[in-house]
mmCIF file with all atom_site columns, C-alpha atoms in Angstrom:
data_model
loop_
_atom_site.group_PDB
_atom_site.id
_atom_site.type_symbol
_atom_site.label_atom_id
_atom_site.label_alt_id
_atom_site.label_comp_id
_atom_site.label_asym_id
_atom_site.label_entity_id
_atom_site.label_seq_id
_atom_site.pdbx_PDB_ins_code
_atom_site.Cartn_x
_atom_site.Cartn_y
_atom_site.Cartn_z
_atom_site.occupancy
_atom_site.B_iso_or_equiv
_atom_site.pdbx_formal_charge
_atom_site.auth_seq_id
_atom_site.auth_comp_id
_atom_site.auth_asym_id
_atom_site.auth_atom_id
_atom_site.pdbx_PDB_model_num
ATOM 1  C CA . GLU K 1 1  ? 0.000   0.000  0.000   1.00 0.00 ? 16 GLU K CA 1
ATOM 2  C CA . LYS K 1 2  ? 1.501   3.275  -1.161  1.00 0.00 ? 17 LYS K CA 1
ATOM 3  C CA . PRO K 1 3  ? 1.119   6.673  0.510   1.00 0.00 ? 18 PRO K CA 1
ATOM 4  C CA . PHE K 1 4  ? -1.604  8.837  -1.029  1.00 0.00 ? 19 PHE K CA 1
ATOM 5  C CA . ASP K 1 5  ? 0.912   11.206 -2.667  1.00 0.00 ? 20 ASP K CA 1
ATOM 6  C CA . CYS K 1 6  ? 2.457   8.267  -4.493  1.00 0.00 ? 21 CYS K CA 1
ATOM 7  C CA . ARG K 1 7  ? -0.887  6.865  -5.579  1.00 0.00 ? 22 ARG K CA 1
ATOM 8  C CA . ILE K 1 8  ? -1.915  10.085 -7.320  1.00 0.00 ? 23 ILE K CA 1
ATOM 9  C CA . TRP K 1 9  ? 1.501   10.963 -8.778  1.00 0.00 ? 24 TRP K CA 1
ATOM 10 C CA . PRO K 1 10 ? 2.180   12.782 -11.114 1.00 0.00 ? 25 PRO K CA 1
ATOM 11 C CA . PHE K 1 11 ? -0.766  14.804 -9.798  1.00 0.00 ? 26 PHE K CA 1
ATOM 12 C CA . ARG K 1 12 ? -0.212  16.891 -6.675  1.00 0.00 ? 27 ARG K CA 1
ATOM 13 C CA . ILE K 1 13 ? -2.564  18.811 -4.412  1.00 0.00 ? 28 ILE K CA 1
ATOM 14 C CA . MET K 1 14 ? -1.138  22.211 -3.580  1.00 0.00 ? 29 MET K CA 1
ATOM 15 C CA . ASP K 1 15 ? -2.014  25.491 -1.919  1.00 0.00 ? 30 ASP K CA 1
ATOM 16 C CA . PHE K 1 16 ? -1.953  28.301 -4.470  1.00 0.00 ? 31 PHE K CA 1
ATOM 17 C CA . ASN K 1 17 ? -2.578  31.645 -2.756  1.00 0.00 ? 32 ASN K CA 1
ATOM 18 C CA . GLY K 1 18 ? -4.991  30.067 -0.268  1.00 0.00 ? 33 GLY K CA 1
ATOM 19 C CA . LYS K 1 19 ? -6.834  27.911 -2.814  1.00 0.00 ? 34 LYS K CA 1
ATOM 20 C CA . LEU K 1 20 ? -6.424  24.178 -3.191  1.00 0.00 ? 35 LEU K CA 1
ATOM 21 C CA . VAL K 1 21 ? -5.400  23.156 -6.690  1.00 0.00 ? 36 VAL K CA 1
ATOM 22 C CA . ILE K 1 22 ? -4.505  19.940 -8.458  1.00 0.00 ? 37 ILE K CA 1
ATOM 23 C CA . THR K 1 23 ? -1.283  20.286 -10.398 1.00 0.00 ? 38 THR K CA 1
ATOM 24 C CA . LEU K 1 24 ? 0.786   18.101 -12.668 1.00 0.00 ? 39 LEU K CA 1
ATOM 25 C CA . SER K 1 25 ? 4.417   17.372 -11.922 1.00 0.00 ? 40 SER K CA 1
ATOM 26 C CA . PRO K 1 26 ? 6.350   18.536 -14.997 1.00 0.00 ? 41 PRO K CA 1
ATOM 27 C CA . VAL K 1 27 ? 8.980   15.829 -14.459 1.00 0.00 ? 42 VAL K CA 1
ATOM 28 C CA . CYS K 1 28 ? 6.699   13.050 -15.704 1.00 0.00 ? 43 CYS K CA 1
ATOM 29 C CA . PRO K 1 29 ? 7.698   12.618 -19.361 1.00 0.00 ? 44 PRO K CA 1
ATOM 30 C CA . VAL K 1 30 ? 4.630   10.554 -20.275 1.00 0.00 ? 45 VAL K CA 1
ATOM 31 C CA . MET K 1 31 ? 1.886   12.703 -18.758 1.00 0.00 ? 46 MET K CA 1
ATOM 32 C CA . ILE K 1 32 ? 3.356   16.042 -19.791 1.00 0.00 ? 47 ILE K CA 1
ATOM 33 C CA . LYS K 1 33 ? 2.870   14.990 -23.442 1.00 0.00 ? 48 LYS K CA 1
ATOM 34 C CA . LYS K 1 34 ? -0.840  14.247 -23.003 1.00 0.00 ? 49 LYS K CA 1
ATOM 35 C CA . PRO K 1 35 ? -3.417  16.789 -24.232 1.00 0.00 ? 50 PRO K CA 1
ATOM 36 C CA . LEU K 1 36 ? -4.112  19.391 -21.558 1.00 0.00 ? 51 LEU K CA 1
ATOM 37 C CA . ASP K 1 37 ? -7.892  19.008 -21.865 1.00 0.00 ? 52 ASP K CA 1
ATOM 38 C CA . LYS K 1 38 ? -7.622  15.266 -21.133 1.00 0.00 ? 53 LYS K CA 1
ATOM 39 C CA . LEU K 1 39 ? -5.427  15.908 -18.091 1.00 0.00 ? 54 LEU K CA 1
ATOM 40 C CA . CYS K 1 40 ? -7.908  18.491 -16.804 1.00 0.00 ? 55 CYS K CA 1
ATOM 41 C CA . GLU K 1 41 ? -10.780 16.010 -17.258 1.00 0.00 ? 56 GLU K CA 1
ATOM 42 C CA . LEU K 1 42 ? -8.880  13.372 -15.298 1.00 0.00 ? 57 LEU K CA 1
ATOM 43 C CA . ALA K 1 43 ? -8.024  15.855 -12.535 1.00 0.00 ? 58 ALA K CA 1
ATOM 44 C CA . LYS K 1 44 ? -11.709 16.813 -12.316 1.00 0.00 ? 59 LYS K CA 1
ATOM 45 C CA . GLU K 1 45 ? -12.692 13.137 -11.984 1.00 0.00 ? 60 GLU K CA 1
ATOM 46 C CA . LEU K 1 46 ? -10.131 12.600 -9.228  1.00 0.00 ? 61 LEU K CA 1
ATOM 47 C CA . ALA K 1 47 ? -10.918 15.876 -7.432  1.00 0.00 ? 62 ALA K CA 1
ATOM 48 C CA . PRO K 1 48 ? -13.526 14.532 -4.955  1.00 0.00 ? 63 PRO K CA 1
ATOM 49 C CA . VAL K 1 49 ? -11.193 11.774 -3.753  1.00 0.00 ? 64 VAL K CA 1
ATOM 50 C CA . ILE K 1 50 ? -8.206  14.109 -3.558  1.00 0.00 ? 65 ILE K CA 1
ATOM 51 C CA . LEU K 1 51 ? -10.162 16.797 -1.696  1.00 0.00 ? 66 LEU K CA 1
ATOM 52 C CA . ASP K 1 52 ? -11.526 14.262 0.784   1.00 0.00 ? 67 ASP K CA 1
ATOM 53 C CA . GLU K 1 53 ? -8.021  12.988 1.479   1.00 0.00 ? 68 GLU K CA 1
ATOM 54 C CA . ALA K 1 54 ? -6.713  16.549 1.880   1.00 0.00 ? 69 ALA K CA 1
ATOM 55 C CA . LYS K 1 55 ? -9.437  17.286 4.439   1.00 0.00 ? 70 LYS K CA 1
ATOM 56 C CA . GLN K 1 56 ? -8.540  14.166 6.409   1.00 0.00 ? 71 GLN K CA 1
ATOM 57 C CA . ASN K 1 57 ? -4.772  14.648 6.052   1.00 0.00 ? 72 ASN K CA 1
ATOM 58 C CA . PRO K 1 58 ? -3.939  18.333 5.490   1.00 0.00 ? 73 PRO K CA 1
ATOM 59 C CA . ASP K 1 59 ? -0.211  17.534 5.547   1.00 0.00 ? 74 ASP K CA 1
ATOM 60 C CA . ILE K 1 60 ? -0.495  16.162 1.996   1.00 0.00 ? 75 ILE K CA 1
ATOM 61 C CA . VAL K 1 61 ? -1.225  19.685 0.719   1.00 0.00 ? 76 VAL K CA 1
ATOM 62 C CA . LYS K 1 62 ? 2.054   21.185 -0.443  1.00 0.00 ? 77 LYS K CA 1
ATOM 63 C CA . LYS K 1 63 ? 2.976   24.779 -1.168  1.00 0.00 ? 78 LYS K CA 1
ATOM 64 C CA . TYR K 1 64 ? 2.569   25.595 -4.865  1.00 0.00 ? 79 TYR K CA 1
ATOM 65 C CA . ILE K 1 65 ? 5.708   25.071 -6.913  1.00 0.00 ? 80 ILE K CA 1
ATOM 66 C CA . PRO K 1 66 ? 6.114   27.475 -9.850  1.00 0.00 ? 81 PRO K CA 1
ATOM 67 C CA . ASN K 1 67 ? 5.892   25.844 -13.280 1.00 0.00 ? 82 ASN K CA 1
ATOM 68 C CA . TYR K 1 68 ? 3.563   23.079 -12.083 1.00 0.00 ? 83 TYR K CA 1
ATOM 69 C CA . PRO K 1 69 ? 0.551   23.347 -14.421 1.00 0.00 ? 84 PRO K CA 1
ATOM 70 C CA . ILE K 1 70 ? -2.708  23.865 -12.518 1.00 0.00 ? 85 ILE K CA 1
ATOM 71 C CA . LEU K 1 71 ? -5.328  21.444 -13.831 1.00 0.00 ? 86 LEU K CA 1
ATOM 72 C CA . PHE K 1 72 ? -8.165  21.940 -11.356 1.00 0.00 ? 87 PHE K CA 1
ATOM 73 C CA . THR K 1 73 ? -9.072  24.498 -8.686  1.00 0.00 ? 88 THR K CA 1
ATOM 74 C CA . PHE K 1 74 ? -11.384 23.796 -5.745  1.00 0.00 ? 89 PHE K CA 1
#
């Protein structure tokens, strides 16, 4: 059983100026080549699960890292 962060990688949940956002790690060579609209759709599908986990475990929310594309905002 992997930690939650590992299970959703290359997605990350981050705090961007006080808002929770789902981002994409730009170091993943496979995902970064996918169409942005498809990645946003997937992030939207995963959003309820990710938000629920963030509420239960706020330590998984990281500070926003510049250059991480924001795919979904809560």
